CSV table of C-alpha atoms and ligand atoms in Angstrom, one decimal:
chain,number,residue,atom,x,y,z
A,1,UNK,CA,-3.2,-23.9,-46.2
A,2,UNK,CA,-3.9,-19.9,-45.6
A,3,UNK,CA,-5.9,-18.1,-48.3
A,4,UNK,CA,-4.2,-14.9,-47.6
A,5,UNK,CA,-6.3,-12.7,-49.8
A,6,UNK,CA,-9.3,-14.0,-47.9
A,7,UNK,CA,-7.8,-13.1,-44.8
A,8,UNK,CA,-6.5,-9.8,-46.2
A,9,UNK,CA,-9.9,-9.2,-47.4
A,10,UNK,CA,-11.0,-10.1,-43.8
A,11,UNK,CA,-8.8,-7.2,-42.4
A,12,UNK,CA,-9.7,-4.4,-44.4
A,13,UNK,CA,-7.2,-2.2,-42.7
A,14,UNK,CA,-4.0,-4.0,-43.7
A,15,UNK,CA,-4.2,-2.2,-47.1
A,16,UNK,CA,-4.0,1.5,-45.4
A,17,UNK,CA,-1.0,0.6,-43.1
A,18,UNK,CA,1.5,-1.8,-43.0
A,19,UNK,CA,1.4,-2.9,-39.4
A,20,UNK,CA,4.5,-4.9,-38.0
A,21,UNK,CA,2.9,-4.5,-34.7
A,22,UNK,CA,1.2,-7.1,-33.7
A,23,UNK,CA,3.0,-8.4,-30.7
A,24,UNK,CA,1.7,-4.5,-29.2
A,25,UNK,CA,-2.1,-4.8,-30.7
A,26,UNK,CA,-3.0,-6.7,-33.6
A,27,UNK,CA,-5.8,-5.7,-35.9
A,28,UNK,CA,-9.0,-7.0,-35.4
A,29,UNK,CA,-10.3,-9.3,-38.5
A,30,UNK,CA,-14.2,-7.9,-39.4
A,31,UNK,CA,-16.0,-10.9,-37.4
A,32,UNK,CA,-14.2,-10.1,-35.0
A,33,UNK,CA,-14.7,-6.3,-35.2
A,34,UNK,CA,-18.5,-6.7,-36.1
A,35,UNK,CA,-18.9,-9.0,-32.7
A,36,UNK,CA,-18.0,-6.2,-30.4
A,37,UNK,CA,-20.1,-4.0,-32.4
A,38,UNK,CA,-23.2,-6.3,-32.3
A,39,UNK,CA,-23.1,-6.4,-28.5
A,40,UNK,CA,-22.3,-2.5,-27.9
A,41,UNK,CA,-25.5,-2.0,-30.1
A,42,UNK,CA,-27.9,-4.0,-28.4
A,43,UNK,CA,-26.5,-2.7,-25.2
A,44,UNK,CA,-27.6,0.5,-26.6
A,45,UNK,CA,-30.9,-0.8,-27.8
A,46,UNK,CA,-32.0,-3.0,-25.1
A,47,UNK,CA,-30.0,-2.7,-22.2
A,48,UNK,CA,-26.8,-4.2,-20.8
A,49,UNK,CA,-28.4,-7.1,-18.6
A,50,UNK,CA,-31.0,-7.6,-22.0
A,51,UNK,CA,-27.7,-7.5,-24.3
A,52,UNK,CA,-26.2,-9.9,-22.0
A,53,UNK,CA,-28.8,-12.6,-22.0
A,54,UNK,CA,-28.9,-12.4,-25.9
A,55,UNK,CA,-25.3,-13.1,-26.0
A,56,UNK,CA,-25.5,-16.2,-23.2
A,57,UNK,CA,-24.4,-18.6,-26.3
A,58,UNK,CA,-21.0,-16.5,-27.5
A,59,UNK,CA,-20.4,-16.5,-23.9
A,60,UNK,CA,-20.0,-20.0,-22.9
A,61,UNK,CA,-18.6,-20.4,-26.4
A,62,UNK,CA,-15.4,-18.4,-24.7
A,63,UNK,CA,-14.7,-21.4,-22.5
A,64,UNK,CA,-15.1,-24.1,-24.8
A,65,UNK,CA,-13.2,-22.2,-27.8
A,66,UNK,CA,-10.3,-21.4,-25.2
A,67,UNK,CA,-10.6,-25.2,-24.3
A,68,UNK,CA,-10.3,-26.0,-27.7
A,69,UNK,CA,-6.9,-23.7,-28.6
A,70,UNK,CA,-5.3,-24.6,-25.5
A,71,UNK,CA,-6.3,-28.2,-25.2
A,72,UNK,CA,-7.4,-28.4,-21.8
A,73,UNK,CA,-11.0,-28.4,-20.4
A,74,UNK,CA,-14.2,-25.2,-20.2
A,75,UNK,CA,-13.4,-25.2,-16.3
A,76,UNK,CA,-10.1,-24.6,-16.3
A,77,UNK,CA,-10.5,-20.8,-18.2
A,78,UNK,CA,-11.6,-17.8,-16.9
A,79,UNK,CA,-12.0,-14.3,-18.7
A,80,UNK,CA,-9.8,-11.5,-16.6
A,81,UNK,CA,-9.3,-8.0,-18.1
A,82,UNK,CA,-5.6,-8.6,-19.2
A,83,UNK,CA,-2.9,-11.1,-18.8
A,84,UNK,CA,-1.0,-9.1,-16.3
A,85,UNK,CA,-4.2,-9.3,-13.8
A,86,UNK,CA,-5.0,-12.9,-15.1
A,87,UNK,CA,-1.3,-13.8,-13.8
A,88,UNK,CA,-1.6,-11.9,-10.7
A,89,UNK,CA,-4.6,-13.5,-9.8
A,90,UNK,CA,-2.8,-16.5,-9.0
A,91,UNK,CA,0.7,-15.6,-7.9
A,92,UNK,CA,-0.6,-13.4,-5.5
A,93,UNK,CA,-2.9,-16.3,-4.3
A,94,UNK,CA,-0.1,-18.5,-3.9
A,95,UNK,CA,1.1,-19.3,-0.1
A,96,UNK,CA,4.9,-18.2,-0.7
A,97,UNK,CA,7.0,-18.4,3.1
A,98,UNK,CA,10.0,-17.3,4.3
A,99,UNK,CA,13.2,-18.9,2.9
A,100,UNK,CA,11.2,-20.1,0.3
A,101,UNK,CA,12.5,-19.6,-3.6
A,102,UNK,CA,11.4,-18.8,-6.8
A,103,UNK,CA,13.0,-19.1,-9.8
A,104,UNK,CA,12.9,-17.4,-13.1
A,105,UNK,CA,14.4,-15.7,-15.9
A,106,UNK,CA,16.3,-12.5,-17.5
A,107,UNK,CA,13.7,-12.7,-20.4
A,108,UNK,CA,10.5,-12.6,-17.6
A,109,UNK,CA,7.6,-10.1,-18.3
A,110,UNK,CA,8.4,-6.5,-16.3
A,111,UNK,CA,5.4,-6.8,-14.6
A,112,UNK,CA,5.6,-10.3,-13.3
A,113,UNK,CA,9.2,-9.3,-12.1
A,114,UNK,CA,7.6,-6.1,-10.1
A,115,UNK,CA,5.2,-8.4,-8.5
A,116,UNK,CA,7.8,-11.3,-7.1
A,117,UNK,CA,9.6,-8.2,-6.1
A,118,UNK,CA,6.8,-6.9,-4.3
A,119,UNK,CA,5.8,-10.5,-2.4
A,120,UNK,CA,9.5,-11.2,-1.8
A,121,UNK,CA,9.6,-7.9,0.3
A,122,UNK,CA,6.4,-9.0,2.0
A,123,UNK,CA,6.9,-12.8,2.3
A,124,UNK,CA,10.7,-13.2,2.5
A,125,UNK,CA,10.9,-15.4,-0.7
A,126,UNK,CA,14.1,-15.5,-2.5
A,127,UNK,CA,14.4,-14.9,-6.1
A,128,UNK,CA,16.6,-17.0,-8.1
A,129,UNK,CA,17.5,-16.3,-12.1
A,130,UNK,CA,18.1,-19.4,-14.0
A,131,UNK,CA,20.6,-18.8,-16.4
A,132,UNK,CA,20.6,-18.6,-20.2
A,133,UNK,CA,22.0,-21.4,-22.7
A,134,UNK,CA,24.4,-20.5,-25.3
A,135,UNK,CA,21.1,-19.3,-27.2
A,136,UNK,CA,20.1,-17.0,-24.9
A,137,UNK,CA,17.2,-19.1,-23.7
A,138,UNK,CA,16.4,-20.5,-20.4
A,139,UNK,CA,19.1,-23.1,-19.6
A,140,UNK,CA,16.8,-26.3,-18.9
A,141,UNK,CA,20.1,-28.4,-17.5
A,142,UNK,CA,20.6,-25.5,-15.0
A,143,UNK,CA,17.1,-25.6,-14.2
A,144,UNK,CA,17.6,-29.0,-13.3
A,145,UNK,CA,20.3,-28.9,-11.1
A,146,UNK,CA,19.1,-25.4,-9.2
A,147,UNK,CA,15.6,-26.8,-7.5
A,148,UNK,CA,16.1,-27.2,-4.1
A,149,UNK,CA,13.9,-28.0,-1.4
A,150,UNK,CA,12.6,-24.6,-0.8
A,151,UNK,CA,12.0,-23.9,-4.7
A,152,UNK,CA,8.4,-23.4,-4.4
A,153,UNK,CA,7.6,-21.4,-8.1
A,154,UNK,CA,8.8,-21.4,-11.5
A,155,UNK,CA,7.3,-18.7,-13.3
A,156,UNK,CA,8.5,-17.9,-16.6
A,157,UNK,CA,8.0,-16.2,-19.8
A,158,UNK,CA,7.2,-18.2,-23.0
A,159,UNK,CA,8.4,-15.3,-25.7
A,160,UNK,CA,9.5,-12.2,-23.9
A,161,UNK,CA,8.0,-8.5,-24.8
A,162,UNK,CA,11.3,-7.5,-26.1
A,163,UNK,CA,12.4,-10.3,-29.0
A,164,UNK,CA,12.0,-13.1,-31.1
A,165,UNK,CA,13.1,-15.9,-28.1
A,166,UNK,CA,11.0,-18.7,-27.5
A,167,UNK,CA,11.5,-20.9,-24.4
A,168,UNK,CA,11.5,-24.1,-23.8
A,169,UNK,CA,8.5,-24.4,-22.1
A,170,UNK,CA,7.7,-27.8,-22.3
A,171,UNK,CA,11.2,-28.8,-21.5
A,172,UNK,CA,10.5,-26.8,-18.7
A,173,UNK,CA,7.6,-28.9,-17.8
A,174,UNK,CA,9.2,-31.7,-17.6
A,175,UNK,CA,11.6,-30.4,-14.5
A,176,UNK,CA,8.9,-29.1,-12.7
A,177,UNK,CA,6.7,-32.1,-12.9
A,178,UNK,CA,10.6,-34.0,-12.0
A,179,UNK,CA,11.1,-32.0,-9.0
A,180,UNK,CA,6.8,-31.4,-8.4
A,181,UNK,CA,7.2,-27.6,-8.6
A,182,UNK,CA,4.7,-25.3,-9.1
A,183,UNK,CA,5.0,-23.7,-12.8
A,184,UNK,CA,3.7,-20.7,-13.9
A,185,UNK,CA,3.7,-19.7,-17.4
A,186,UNK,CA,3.5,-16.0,-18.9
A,187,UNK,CA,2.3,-17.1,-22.6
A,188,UNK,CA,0.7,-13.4,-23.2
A,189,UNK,CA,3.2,-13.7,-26.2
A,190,UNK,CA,2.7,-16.9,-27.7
A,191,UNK,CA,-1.1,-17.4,-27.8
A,192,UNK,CA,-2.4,-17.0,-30.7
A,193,UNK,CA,1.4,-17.1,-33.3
A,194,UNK,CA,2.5,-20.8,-31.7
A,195,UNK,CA,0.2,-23.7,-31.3
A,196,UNK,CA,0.3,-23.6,-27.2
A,197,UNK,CA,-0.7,-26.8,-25.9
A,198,UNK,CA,-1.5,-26.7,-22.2
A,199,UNK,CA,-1.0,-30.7,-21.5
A,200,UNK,CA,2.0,-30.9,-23.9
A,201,UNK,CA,3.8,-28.1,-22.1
A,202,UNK,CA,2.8,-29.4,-18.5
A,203,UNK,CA,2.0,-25.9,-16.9
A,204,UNK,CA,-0.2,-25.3,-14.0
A,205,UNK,CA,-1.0,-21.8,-14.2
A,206,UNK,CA,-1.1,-20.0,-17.8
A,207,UNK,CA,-2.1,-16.2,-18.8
A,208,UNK,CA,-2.4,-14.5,-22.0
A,209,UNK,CA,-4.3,-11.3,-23.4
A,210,UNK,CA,-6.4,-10.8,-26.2
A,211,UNK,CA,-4.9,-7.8,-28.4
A,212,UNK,CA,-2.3,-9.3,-29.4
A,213,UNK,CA,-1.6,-12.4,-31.5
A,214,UNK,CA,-5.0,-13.7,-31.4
A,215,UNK,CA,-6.2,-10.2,-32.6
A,216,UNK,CA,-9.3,-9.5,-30.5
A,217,UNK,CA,-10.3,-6.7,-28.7
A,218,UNK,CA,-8.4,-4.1,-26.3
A,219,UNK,CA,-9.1,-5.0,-22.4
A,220,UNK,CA,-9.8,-8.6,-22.9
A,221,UNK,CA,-7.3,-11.1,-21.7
A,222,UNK,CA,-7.8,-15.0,-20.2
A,223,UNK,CA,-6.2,-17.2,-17.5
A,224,UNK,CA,-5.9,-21.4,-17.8
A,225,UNK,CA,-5.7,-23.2,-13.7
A,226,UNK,CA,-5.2,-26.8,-14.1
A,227,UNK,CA,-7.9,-28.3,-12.2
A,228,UNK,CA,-5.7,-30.8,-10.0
A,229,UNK,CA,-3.9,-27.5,-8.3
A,230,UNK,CA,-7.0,-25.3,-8.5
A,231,UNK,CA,-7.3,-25.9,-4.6
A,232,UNK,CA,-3.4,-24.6,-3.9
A,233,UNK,CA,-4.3,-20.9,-5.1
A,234,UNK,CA,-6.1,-18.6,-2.5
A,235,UNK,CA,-7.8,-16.1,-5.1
A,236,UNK,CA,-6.5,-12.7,-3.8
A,237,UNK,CA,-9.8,-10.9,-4.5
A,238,UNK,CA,-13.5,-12.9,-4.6
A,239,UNK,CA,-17.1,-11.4,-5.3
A,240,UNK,CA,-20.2,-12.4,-5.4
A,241,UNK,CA,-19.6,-14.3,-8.6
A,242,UNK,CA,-16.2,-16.3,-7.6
A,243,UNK,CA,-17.6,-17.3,-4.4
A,244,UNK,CA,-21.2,-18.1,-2.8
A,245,UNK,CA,-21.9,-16.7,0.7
A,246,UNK,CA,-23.7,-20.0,1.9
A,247,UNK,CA,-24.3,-18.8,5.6
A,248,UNK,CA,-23.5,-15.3,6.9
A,249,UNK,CA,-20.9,-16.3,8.1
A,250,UNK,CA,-19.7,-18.9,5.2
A,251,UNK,CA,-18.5,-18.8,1.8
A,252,UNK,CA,-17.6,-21.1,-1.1
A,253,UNK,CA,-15.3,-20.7,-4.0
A,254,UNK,CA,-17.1,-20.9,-7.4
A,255,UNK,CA,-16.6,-24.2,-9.3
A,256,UNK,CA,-13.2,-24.1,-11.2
A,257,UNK,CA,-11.1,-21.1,-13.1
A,258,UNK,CA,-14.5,-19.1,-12.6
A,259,UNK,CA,-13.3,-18.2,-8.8
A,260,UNK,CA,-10.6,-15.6,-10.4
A,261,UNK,CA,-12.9,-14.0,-12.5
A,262,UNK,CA,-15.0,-10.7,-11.4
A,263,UNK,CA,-18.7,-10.1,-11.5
A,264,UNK,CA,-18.9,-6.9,-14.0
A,265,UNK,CA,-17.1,-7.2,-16.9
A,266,UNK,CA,-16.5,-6.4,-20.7
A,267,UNK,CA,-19.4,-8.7,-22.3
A,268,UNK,CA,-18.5,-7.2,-25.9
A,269,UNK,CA,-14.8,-7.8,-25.1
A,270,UNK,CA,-15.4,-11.7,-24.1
A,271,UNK,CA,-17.6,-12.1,-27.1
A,272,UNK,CA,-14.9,-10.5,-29.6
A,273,UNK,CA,-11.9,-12.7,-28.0
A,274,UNK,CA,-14.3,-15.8,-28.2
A,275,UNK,CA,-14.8,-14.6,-32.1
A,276,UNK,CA,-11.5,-13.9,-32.1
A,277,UNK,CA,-9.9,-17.4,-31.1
A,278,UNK,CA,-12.4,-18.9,-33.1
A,279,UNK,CA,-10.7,-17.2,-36.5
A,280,UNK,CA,-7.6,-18.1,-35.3
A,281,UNK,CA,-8.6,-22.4,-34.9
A,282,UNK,CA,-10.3,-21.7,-38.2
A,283,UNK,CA,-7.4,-21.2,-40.3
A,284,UNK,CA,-5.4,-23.3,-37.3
A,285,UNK,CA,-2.5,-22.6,-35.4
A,286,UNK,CA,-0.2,-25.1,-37.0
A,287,UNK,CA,-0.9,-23.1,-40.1
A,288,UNK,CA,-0.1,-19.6,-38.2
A,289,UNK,CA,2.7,-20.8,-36.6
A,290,UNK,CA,4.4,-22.4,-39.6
A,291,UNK,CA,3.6,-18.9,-41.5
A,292,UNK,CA,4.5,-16.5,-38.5
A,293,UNK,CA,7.9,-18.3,-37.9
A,294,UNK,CA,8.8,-18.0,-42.0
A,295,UNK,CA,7.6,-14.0,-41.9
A,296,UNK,CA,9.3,-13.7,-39.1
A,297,UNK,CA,13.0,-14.5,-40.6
A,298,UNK,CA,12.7,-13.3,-43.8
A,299,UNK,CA,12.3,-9.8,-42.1
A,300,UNK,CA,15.5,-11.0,-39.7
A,301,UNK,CA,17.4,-12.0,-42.7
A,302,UNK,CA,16.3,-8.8,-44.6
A,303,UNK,CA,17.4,-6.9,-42.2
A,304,UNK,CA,20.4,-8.1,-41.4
A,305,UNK,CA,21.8,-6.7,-45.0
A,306,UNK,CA,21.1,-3.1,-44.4
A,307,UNK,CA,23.9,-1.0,-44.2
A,308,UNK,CA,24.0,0.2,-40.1
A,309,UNK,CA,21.3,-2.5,-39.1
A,310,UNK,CA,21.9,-4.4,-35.9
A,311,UNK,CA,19.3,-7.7,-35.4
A,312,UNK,CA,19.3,-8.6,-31.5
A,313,UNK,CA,16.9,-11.4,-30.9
A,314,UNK,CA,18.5,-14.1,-28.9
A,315,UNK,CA,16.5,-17.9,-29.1
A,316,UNK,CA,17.1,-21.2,-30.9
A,317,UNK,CA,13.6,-21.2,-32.3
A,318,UNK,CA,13.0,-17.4,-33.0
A,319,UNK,CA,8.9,-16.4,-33.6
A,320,UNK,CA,7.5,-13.7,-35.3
A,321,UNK,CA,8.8,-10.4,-33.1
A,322,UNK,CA,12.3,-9.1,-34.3
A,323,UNK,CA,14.1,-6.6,-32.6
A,324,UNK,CA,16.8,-4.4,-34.1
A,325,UNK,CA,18.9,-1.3,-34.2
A,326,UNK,CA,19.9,1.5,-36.3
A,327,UNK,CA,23.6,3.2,-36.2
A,328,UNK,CA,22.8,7.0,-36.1
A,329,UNK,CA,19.5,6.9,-35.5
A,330,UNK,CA,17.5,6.3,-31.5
A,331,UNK,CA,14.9,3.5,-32.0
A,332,UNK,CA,12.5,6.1,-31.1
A,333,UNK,CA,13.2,8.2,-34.2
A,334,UNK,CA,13.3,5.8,-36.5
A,335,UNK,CA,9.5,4.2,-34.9
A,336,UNK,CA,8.1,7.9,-35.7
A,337,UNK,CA,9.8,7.8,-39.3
A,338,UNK,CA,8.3,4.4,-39.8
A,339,UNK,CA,4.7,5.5,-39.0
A,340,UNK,CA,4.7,8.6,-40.3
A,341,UNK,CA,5.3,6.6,-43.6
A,342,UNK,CA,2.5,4.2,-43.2
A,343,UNK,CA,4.2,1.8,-41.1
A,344,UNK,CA,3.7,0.5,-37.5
A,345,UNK,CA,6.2,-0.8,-35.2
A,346,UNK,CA,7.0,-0.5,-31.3
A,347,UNK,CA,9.7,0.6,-29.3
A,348,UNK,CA,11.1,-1.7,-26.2
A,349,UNK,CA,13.0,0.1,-23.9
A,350,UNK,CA,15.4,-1.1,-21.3
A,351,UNK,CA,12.8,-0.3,-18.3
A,352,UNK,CA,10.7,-2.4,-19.6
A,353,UNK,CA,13.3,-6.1,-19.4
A,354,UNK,CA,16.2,-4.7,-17.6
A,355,UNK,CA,17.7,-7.8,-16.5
A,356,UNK,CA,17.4,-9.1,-20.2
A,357,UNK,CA,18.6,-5.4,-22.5
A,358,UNK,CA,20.6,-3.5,-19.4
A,359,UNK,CA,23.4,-6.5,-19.5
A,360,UNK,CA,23.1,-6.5,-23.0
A,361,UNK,CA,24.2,-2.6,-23.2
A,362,UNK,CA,21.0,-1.9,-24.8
A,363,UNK,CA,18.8,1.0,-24.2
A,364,UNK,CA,15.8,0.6,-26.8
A,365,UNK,CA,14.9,-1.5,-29.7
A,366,UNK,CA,12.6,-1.5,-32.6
A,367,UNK,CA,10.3,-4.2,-32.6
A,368,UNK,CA,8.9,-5.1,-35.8
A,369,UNK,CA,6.0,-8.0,-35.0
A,370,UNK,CA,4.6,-9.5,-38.0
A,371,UNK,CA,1.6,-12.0,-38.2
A,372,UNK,CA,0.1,-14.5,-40.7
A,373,UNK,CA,-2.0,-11.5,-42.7
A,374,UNK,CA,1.7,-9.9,-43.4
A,375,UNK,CA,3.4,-10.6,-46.6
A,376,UNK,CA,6.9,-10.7,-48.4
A,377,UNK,CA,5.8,-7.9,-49.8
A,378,UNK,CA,5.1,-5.9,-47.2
A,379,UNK,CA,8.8,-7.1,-45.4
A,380,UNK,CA,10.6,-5.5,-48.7
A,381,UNK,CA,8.8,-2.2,-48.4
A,382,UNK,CA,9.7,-2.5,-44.7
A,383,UNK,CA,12.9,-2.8,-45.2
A,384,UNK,CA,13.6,-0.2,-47.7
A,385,UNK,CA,12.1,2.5,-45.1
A,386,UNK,CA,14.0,1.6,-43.0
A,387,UNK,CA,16.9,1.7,-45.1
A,388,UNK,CA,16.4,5.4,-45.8
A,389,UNK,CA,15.9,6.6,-42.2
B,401,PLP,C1,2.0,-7.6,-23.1
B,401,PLP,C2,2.6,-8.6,-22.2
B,401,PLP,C3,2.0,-8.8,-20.9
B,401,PLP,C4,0.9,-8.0,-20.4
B,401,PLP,O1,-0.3,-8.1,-21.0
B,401,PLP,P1,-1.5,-7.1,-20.7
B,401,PLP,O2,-2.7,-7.7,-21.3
B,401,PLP,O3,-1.1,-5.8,-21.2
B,401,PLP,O4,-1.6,-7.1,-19.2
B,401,PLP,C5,2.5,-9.9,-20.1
B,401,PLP,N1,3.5,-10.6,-20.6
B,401,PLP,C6,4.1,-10.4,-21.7
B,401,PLP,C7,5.2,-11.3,-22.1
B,401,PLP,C8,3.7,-9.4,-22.6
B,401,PLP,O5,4.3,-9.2,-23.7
């Protein structure tokens, strides 16, 4: 299974803090670290173009190790520079009309919300909100029933920003393929803690960023097209490298996912995600997930015994974010107490999912993300910081 000391001994930095913050930016293991490095150096030495062609090999291995963790095939990945612009690349390429409708959810990513809000106003789409099961997850049997005619788009979250929910995304699959809807999935969450598979899940569009679970570099993200719908998304911006101007006054769209990426970009970045999802298939995502998942509730159920302590994730299959609050003290204070003491967590505020936390009645949360690197350990000196804040 995991050799945790090797991986410990991989992430040098998870001796000097304890960092329950991996579902904000994870740390980087060395290889990982030392990949970035390596081409920031000969970019120094030789010159970005030279620094480029000597990393041509890491390069293409980006869309065959993302082929690889995602099951699907090289063409259907491109590199963007986060999953919020990976996403937007092909919503706001989709042809959305007037009295058209899009469904989604309370736990959707604030960004993503912004943007339907923004093309609604322009395009004259409605929104619809599927409701939540008794879990708090998406409610697949009222998915089911709510698809009309006009439901053009479901775009969803697979684990939201703000807890330890995980959706049904293949069950949502399975309606869209029913109904032949187009189906977007946010998985910026869930790559790189849960085995994602691309054909198990049935998604046509899926984005994801680098810094976080899969623990590469800041700035990096990736976006999977299925190849049978590539043709349906108009890509909102082209260049010189997603398209070829064939006669002056003639273009075509580059082969595949490459038409949504841009010309200049962060080679060191691609290389340290491609590093980085190669660590990750090394010690295998089944492995991660299983070890994630356990982390994950052992700091749930820790915490649910402190005196004042209030655990809000919602879900049926919880993952490795847990979100909590303290009586007497904002979730603000207590974040600064943690890492003042060594420890790292985030803060979600209600801004940030507001149709998800403002019903709820709640105005922040701690969010304690763990990963595979974390130990029982580590959750028990967690929790007794927390304890005394
Ligand atoms: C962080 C996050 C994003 C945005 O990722 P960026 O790489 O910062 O653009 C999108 N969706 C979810 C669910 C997230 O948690």
């Amino acid at each position: 299974m995991i050799d945790i000391e090797k991986i410990r001994r991989d992430t040098p930095s998870c001796e000097s803090v304890l960092h329950f913050n991996n579902a904000g930016s994870s740390l980087m293991p060395k290889p990982v670290f030392d990949a970035v490095l390596q081409v920031l150096n000969n970019e120094n030495s030789v010159g970005g173009y030279e620094a480029e062609r000597l990393a041509q090999d890491d390069i293409s291995a980006f869309y065959t190790e993302f082929a690889g963790l995602l099951n699907c095939t090289d063409g259907e990945i491109a590199y963007v520079e986060n999953a919020t612009r990976a996403w937007d690349m092909a919503f706001y390429g989709l042809h959305l009309a007037p009295g058209d409708r899009v469904i989604t959810h309370a736990s959707e990513y604030a960004s993503n919300y912004l943007a339907l809000l923004q093309q609604s106003r322009r395009l004259g789409f409605e929104i619809d909100l599927v409701p939540s099961d008794a879990f708090g997850q998406i409610d697949v049997g009222a998915l089911d029933q709510m698809i009309g005619p006009r439901t053009k788009l479901i775009a969803i979250t697979h684990v939201p920003t703000q807890g330890g929910l995980v959706n049904p995304a293949a069950a949502v699959g399975r309606i869209a393929k029913k109904h032949g809807v187009f189906y977007m999935l946010d998985a910026c969450q869930s790559v790189g803690q849960i085995n994602v598979d691309v054909a198990q899940i049935g998604c046509d569009v899926l984005s994801g960023t680098g810094r976080k679970f899969l623990r590469g570099p800041r700035g990096t993200g990736f976006l999977y097209v299925r190849r049978g719908i590539m043709d349906r998304i108009d890509p909102p911006f082209i260049d010189l490298l997603s398209a070829t101007w064939t006669q002056a006054d003639r273009y075509e769209f580059a082969d595949g996912a490459k038409r949504f990426e841009n010309w200049e970009s962060f080679v060191a970045g691609r290389v340290g995600l491609m590093t980085a999802v190669r660590y990750a298939r090394g010690i295998g995502m089944r492995n991660i997930e299983a070890r994630v998942e356990t982390i994950g509730q052992d700091v749930r159920n820790t915490l649910a015994q402190l005196r004042g302590v209030e655990v809000h994730d919602l879900g049926e299959k919880k993952c490795g974010i847990v979100t909590f609050t303290k009586a007497g003290i904002a979730s603000a204070d207590l974040a600064d107490t943690l890492r003042d003491g060594g420890i790292n967590v985030s803060v979600s505020k209600m801004q940030s999912a507001r149709l998800d936390l403002e019903p709820r009645g709640l105005s922040s949360l701690v969010r304690a993300s763990v990963h595979y690197f974390n130990t029982a350990a580590e959750v028990q000196r967690f929790a007794l910081a927390v304890d005394a804040a």
